[in-house]
mmCIF file of C-alpha atoms in Angstrom:
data_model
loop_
_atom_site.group_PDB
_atom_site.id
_atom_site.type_symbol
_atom_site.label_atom_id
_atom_site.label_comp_id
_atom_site.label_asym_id
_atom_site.label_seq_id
_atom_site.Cartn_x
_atom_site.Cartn_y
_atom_site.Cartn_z
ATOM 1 C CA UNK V 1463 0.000 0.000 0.000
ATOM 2 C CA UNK V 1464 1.425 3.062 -0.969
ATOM 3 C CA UNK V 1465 1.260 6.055 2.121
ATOM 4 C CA UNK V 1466 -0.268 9.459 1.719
ATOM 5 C CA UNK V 1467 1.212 12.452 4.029
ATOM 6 C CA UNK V 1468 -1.366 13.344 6.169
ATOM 7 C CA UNK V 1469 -1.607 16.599 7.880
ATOM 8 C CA UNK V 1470 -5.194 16.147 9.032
ATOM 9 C CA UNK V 1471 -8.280 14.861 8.753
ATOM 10 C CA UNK V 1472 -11.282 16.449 10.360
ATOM 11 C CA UNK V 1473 -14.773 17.095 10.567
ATOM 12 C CA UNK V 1474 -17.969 16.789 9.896
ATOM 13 C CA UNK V 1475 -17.991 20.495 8.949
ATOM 14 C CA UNK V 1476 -19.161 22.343 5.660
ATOM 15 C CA UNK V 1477 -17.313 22.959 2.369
ATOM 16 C CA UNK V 1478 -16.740 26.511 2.113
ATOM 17 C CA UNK V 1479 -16.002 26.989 -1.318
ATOM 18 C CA UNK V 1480 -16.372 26.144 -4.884
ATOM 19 C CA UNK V 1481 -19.447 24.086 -6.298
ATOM 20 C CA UNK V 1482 -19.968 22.391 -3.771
ATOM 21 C CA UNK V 1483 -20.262 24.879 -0.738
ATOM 22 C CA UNK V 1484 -22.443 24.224 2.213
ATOM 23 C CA UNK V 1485 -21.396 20.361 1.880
ATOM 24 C CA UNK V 1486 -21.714 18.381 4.791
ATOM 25 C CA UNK V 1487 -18.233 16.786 4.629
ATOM 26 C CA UNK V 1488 -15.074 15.637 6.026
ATOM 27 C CA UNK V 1489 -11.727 16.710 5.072
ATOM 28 C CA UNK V 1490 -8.225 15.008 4.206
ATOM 29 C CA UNK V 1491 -5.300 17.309 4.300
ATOM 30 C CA UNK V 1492 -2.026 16.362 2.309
ATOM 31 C CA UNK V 1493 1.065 17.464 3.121
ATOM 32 C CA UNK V 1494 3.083 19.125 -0.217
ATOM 33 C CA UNK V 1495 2.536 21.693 -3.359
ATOM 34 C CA UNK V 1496 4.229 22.270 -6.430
ATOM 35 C CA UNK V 1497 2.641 26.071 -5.670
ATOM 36 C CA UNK V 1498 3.960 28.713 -3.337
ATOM 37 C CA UNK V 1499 1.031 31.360 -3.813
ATOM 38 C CA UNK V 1500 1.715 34.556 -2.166
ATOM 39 C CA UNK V 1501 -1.422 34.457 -0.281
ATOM 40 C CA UNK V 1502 -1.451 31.235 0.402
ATOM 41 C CA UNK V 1503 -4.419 29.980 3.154
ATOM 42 C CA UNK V 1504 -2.966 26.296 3.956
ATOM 43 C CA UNK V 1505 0.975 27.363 3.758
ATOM 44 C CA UNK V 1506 1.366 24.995 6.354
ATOM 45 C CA UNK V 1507 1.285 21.848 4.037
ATOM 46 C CA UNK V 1508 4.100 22.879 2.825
ATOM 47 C CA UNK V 1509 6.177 25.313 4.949
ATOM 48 C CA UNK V 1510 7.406 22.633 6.773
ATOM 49 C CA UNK V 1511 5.802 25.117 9.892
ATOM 50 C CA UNK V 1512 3.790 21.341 10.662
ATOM 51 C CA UNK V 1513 4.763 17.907 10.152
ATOM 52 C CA UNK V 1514 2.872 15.685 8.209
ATOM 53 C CA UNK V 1515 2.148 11.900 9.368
ATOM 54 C CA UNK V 1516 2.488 9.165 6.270
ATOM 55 C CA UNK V 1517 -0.730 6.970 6.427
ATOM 56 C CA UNK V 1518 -1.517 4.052 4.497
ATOM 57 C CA UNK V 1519 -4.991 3.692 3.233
ATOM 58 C CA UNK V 1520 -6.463 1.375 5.878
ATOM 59 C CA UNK V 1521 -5.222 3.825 8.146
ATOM 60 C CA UNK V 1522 -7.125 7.052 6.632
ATOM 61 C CA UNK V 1523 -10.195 5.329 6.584
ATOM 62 C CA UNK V 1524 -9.723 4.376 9.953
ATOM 63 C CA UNK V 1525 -8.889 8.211 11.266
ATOM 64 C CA UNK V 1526 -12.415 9.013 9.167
ATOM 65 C CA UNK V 1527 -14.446 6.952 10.907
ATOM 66 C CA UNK V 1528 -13.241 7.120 13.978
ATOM 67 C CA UNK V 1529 -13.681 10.947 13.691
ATOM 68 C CA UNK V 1530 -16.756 11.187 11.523
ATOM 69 C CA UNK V 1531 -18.230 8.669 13.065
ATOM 70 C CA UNK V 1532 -21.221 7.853 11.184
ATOM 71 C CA UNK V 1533 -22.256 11.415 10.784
ATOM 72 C CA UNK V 1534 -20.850 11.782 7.085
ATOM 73 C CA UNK V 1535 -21.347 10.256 3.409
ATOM 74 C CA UNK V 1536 -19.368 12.834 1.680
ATOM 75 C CA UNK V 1537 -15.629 13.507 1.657
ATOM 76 C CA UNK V 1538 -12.826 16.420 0.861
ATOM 77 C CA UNK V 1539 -9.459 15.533 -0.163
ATOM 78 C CA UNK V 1540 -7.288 18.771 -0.063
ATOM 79 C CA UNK V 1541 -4.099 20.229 0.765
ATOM 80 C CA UNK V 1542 -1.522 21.729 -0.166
ATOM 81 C CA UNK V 1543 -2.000 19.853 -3.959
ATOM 82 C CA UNK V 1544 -2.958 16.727 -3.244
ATOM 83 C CA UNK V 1545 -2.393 15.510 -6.950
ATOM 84 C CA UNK V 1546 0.993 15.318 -5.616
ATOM 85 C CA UNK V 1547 0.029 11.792 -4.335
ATOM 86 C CA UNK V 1548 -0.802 8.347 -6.414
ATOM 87 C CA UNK V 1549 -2.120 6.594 -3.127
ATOM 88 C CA UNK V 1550 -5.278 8.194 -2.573
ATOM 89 C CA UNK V 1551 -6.182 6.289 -5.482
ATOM 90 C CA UNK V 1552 -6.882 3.314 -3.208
ATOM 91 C CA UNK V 1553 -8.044 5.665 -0.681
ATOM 92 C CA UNK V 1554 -10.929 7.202 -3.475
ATOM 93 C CA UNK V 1555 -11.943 3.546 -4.551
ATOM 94 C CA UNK V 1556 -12.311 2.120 -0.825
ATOM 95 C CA UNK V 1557 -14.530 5.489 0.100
ATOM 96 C CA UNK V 1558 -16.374 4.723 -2.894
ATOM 97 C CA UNK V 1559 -16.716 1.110 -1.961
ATOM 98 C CA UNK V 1560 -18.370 2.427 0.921
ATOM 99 C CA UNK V 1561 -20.746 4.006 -0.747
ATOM 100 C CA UNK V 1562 -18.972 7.053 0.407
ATOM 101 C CA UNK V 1563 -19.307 10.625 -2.378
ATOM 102 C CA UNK V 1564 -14.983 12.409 -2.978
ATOM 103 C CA UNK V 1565 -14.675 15.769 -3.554
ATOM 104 C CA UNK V 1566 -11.100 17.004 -3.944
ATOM 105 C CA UNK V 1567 -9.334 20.357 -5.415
ATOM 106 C CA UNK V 1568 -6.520 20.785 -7.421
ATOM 107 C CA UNK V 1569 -4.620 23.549 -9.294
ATOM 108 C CA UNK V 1570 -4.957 21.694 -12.740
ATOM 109 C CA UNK V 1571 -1.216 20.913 -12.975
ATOM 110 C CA UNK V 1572 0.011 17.820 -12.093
ATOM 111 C CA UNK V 1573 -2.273 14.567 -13.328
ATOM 112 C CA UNK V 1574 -3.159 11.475 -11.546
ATOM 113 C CA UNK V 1575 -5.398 8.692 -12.774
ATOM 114 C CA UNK V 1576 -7.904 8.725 -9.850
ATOM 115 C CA UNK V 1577 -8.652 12.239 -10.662
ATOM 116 C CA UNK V 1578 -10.947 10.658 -12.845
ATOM 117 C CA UNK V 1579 -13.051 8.576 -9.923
ATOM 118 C CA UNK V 1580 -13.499 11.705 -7.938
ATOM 119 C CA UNK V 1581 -17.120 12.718 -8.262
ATOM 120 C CA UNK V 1582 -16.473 16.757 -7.786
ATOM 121 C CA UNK V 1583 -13.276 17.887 -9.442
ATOM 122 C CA UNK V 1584 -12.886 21.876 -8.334
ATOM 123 C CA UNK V 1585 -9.808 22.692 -11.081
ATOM 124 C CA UNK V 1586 -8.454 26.051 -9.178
ATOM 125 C CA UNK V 1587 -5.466 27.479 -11.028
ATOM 126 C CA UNK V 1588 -3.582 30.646 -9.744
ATOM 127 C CA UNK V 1589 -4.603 33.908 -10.776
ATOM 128 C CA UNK V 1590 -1.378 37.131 -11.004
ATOM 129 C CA UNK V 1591 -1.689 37.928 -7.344
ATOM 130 C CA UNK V 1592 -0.343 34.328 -6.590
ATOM 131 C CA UNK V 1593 2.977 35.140 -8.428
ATOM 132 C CA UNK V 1594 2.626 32.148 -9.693
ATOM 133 C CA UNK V 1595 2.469 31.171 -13.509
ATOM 134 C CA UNK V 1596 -0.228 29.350 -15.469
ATOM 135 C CA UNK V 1597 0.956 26.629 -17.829
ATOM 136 C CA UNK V 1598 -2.266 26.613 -20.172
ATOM 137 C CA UNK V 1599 -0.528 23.562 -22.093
ATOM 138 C CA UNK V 1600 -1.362 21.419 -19.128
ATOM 139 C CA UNK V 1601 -4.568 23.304 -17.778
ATOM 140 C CA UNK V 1602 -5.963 22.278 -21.011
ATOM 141 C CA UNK V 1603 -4.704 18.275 -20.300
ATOM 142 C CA UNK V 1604 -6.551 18.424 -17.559
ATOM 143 C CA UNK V 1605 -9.853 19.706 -18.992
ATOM 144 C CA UNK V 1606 -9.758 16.988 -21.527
ATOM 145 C CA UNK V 1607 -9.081 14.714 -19.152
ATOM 146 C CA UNK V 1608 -12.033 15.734 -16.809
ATOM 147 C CA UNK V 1609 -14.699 15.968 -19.882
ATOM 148 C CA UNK V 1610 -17.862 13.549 -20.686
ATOM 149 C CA UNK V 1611 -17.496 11.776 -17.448
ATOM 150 C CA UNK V 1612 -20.847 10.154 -16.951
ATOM 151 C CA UNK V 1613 -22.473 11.451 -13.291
ATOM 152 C CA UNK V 1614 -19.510 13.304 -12.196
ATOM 153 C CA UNK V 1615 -18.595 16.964 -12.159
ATOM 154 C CA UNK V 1616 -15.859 19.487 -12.835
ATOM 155 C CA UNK V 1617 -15.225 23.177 -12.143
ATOM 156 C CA UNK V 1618 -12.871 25.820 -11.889
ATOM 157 C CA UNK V 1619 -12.824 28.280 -9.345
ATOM 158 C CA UNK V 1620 -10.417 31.528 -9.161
ATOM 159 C CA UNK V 1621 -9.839 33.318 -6.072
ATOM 160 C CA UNK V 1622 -9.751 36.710 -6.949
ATOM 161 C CA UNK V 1623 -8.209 39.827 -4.855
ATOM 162 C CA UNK V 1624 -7.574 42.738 -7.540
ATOM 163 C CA UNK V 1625 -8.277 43.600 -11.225
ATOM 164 C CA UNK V 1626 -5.754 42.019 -12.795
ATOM 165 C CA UNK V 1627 -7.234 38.532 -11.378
ATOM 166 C CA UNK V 1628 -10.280 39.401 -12.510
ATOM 167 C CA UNK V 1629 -9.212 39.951 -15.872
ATOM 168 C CA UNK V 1630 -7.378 36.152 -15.893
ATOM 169 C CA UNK V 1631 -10.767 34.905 -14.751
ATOM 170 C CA UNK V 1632 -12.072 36.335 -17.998
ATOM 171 C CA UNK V 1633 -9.189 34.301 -20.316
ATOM 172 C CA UNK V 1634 -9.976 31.134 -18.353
ATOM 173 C CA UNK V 1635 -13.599 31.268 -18.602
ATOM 174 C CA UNK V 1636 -13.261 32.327 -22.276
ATOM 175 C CA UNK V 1637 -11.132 29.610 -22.646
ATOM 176 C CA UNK V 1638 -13.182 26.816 -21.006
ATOM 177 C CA UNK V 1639 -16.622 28.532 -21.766
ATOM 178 C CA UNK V 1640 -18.191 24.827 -21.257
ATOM 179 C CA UNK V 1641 -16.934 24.039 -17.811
ATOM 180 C CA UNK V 1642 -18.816 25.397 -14.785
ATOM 181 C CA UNK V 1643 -16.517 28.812 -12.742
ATOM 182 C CA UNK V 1644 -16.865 30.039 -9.538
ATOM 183 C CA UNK V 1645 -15.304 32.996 -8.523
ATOM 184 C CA UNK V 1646 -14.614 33.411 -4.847
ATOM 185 C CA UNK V 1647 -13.097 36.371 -2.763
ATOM 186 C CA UNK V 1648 -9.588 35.948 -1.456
ATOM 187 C CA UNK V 1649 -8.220 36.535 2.198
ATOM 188 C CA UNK V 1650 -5.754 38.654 2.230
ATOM 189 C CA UNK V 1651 -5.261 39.205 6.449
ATOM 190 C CA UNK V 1652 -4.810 35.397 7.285
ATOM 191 C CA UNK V 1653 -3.243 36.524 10.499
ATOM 192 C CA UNK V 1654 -6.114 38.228 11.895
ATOM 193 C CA UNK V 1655 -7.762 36.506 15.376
ATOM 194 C CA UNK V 1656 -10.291 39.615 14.832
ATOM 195 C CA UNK V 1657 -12.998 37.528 13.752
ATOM 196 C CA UNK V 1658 -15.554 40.535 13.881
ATOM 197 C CA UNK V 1659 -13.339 42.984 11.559
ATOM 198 C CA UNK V 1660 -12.496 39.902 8.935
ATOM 199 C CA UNK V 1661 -16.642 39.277 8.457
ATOM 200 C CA UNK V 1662 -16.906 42.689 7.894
ATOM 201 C CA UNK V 1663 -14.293 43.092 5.971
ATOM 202 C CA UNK V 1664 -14.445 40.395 3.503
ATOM 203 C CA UNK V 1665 -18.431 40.733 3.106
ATOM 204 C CA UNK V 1666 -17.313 44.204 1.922
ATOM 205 C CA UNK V 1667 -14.460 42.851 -0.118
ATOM 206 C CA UNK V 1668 -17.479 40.119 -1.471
ATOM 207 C CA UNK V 1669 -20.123 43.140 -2.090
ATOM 208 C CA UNK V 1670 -17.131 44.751 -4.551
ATOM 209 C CA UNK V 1671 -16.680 41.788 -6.186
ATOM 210 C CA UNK V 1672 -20.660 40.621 -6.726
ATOM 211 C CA UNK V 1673 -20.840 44.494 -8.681
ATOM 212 C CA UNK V 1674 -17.922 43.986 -10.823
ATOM 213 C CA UNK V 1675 -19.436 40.683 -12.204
ATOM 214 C CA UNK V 1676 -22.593 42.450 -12.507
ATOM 215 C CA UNK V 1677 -21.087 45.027 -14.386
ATOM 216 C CA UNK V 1678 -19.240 43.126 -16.908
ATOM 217 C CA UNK V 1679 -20.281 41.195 -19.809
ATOM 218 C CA UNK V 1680 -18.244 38.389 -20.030
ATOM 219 C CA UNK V 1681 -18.919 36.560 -16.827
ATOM 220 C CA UNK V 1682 -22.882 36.401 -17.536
ATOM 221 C CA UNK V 1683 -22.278 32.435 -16.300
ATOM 222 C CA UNK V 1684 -20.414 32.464 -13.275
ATOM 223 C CA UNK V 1685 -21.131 32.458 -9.918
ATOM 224 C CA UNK V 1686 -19.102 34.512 -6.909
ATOM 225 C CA UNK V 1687 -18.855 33.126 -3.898
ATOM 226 C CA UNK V 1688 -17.656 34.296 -0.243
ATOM 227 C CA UNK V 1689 -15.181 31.989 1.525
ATOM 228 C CA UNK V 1690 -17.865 30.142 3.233
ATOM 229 C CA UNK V 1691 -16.242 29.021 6.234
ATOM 230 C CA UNK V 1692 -13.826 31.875 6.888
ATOM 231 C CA UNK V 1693 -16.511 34.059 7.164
ATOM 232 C CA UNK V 1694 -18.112 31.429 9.791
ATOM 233 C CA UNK V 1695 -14.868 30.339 11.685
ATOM 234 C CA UNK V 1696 -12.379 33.786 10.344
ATOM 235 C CA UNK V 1697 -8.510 31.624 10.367
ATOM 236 C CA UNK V 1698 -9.202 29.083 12.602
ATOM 237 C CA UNK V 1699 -7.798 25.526 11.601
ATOM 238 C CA UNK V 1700 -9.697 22.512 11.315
ATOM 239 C CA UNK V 1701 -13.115 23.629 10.258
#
């Protein structure tokens, strides 16, 4: 059995983000990206600031139901990128023999077979004010790879903090006019314990957003979302 780096694994909570927010779910954290955003909201899985704990996947499944109980039919796989790792294949196809629904989100750059068992595929790639650079050459792999899959879904989500990624999430959904988007405000104070001043300040940041889209007429089919559970929890871990 191959062994996944583990950061966590917790829940039940709710998704906050993408198409599937408001998800009852649990969560799997991997450890390692091929990304360093600049504004990045899980830096941990890779800043070696926390240590991650290599499970197998009788193990996982084990820490999921010992934590979830039997309060959950729906689970998260996330990170860090968590295409990183071959052996949550097995983990995908035992959930599923469980009758258990994967969701899982990736930046759209490095494939893995399973991708194509997971039931919600959120494609995310980094918009300018990551500092990181698209390579449309494999975005484009990956939305080929993704397509016609029978009772499953795929969708790409920006996070968006200024114009300028606002303007990529125009090219992408141009692009990929065919695949669902979901644009979604960005956190920019991720050091904050101010929980008060963060809802207010990113339902502000969210009402800017909501009139741009409005206002323009080449997003006519997305949808903007708010960062569900930071809004809920502010930078608290493990929600």
């Amino acid at each position: 059995m191959k062994k996944v780096p583990v950061l966590e694994i917790f829940g039940p909570t709710i998704q906050g983000e993408g198409m599937v927010i408001g998800q009852k779910t649990m969560f799997i954290r991997t450890g390692g990206c091929d990304y360093r955003c600049s504004w990045c909201d899980s830096a941990f899985t890779w800043d070696g600031s926390q240590q991650a704990e290599l499970l197998n996947v009788d193990e996982i499944i084990e820490k999921l139901e010992t934590i979830g109980g039997a309060a959950f039919n729906h689970v998260t796989i996330s990170g860090g990128n968590p295409a990183l790792h071959s052996g949550l294949g097995e983990v995908v196809k035992m959930l599923q023999e469980k009758g258990i629904k994967t969701a899982v989100e990736t930046q759209g750059t490095i494939w893995q077979h399973w991708m194509k068992d997971i039931d919600e595929v959120t494609i995310s790639p980094k918009p300018p004010s990551s500092g990181m650079d698209t390579n449309w050459e494999q975005l484009d792999e990956y939305i080929r790879q993704l397509n016609d899959r029978e009772d499953k879904e795929v969708s790409l989500k920006i996070v968006i903090f200024d114009d300028k990624d606002l303007e990529y999430a125009v090219d992408v959904h141009q692009r990929y006019p065919h695949i669902a988007m979901f644009l979604q405000t960005g956190n920019e104070h991720l050091e904050t314990a101010d929980n008060s001043w963060l809802l207010s300040h990113l339902l502000n940041r969210y009402e800017e957003l909501v009139e741009k889209v409005i206002a323009s007429e080449r997003l006519n089919e997305v949808k903007v979302l708010p960062q569900l559970h930071t809004l809920l929890w502010g930078n608290k871990q493990g929600v």
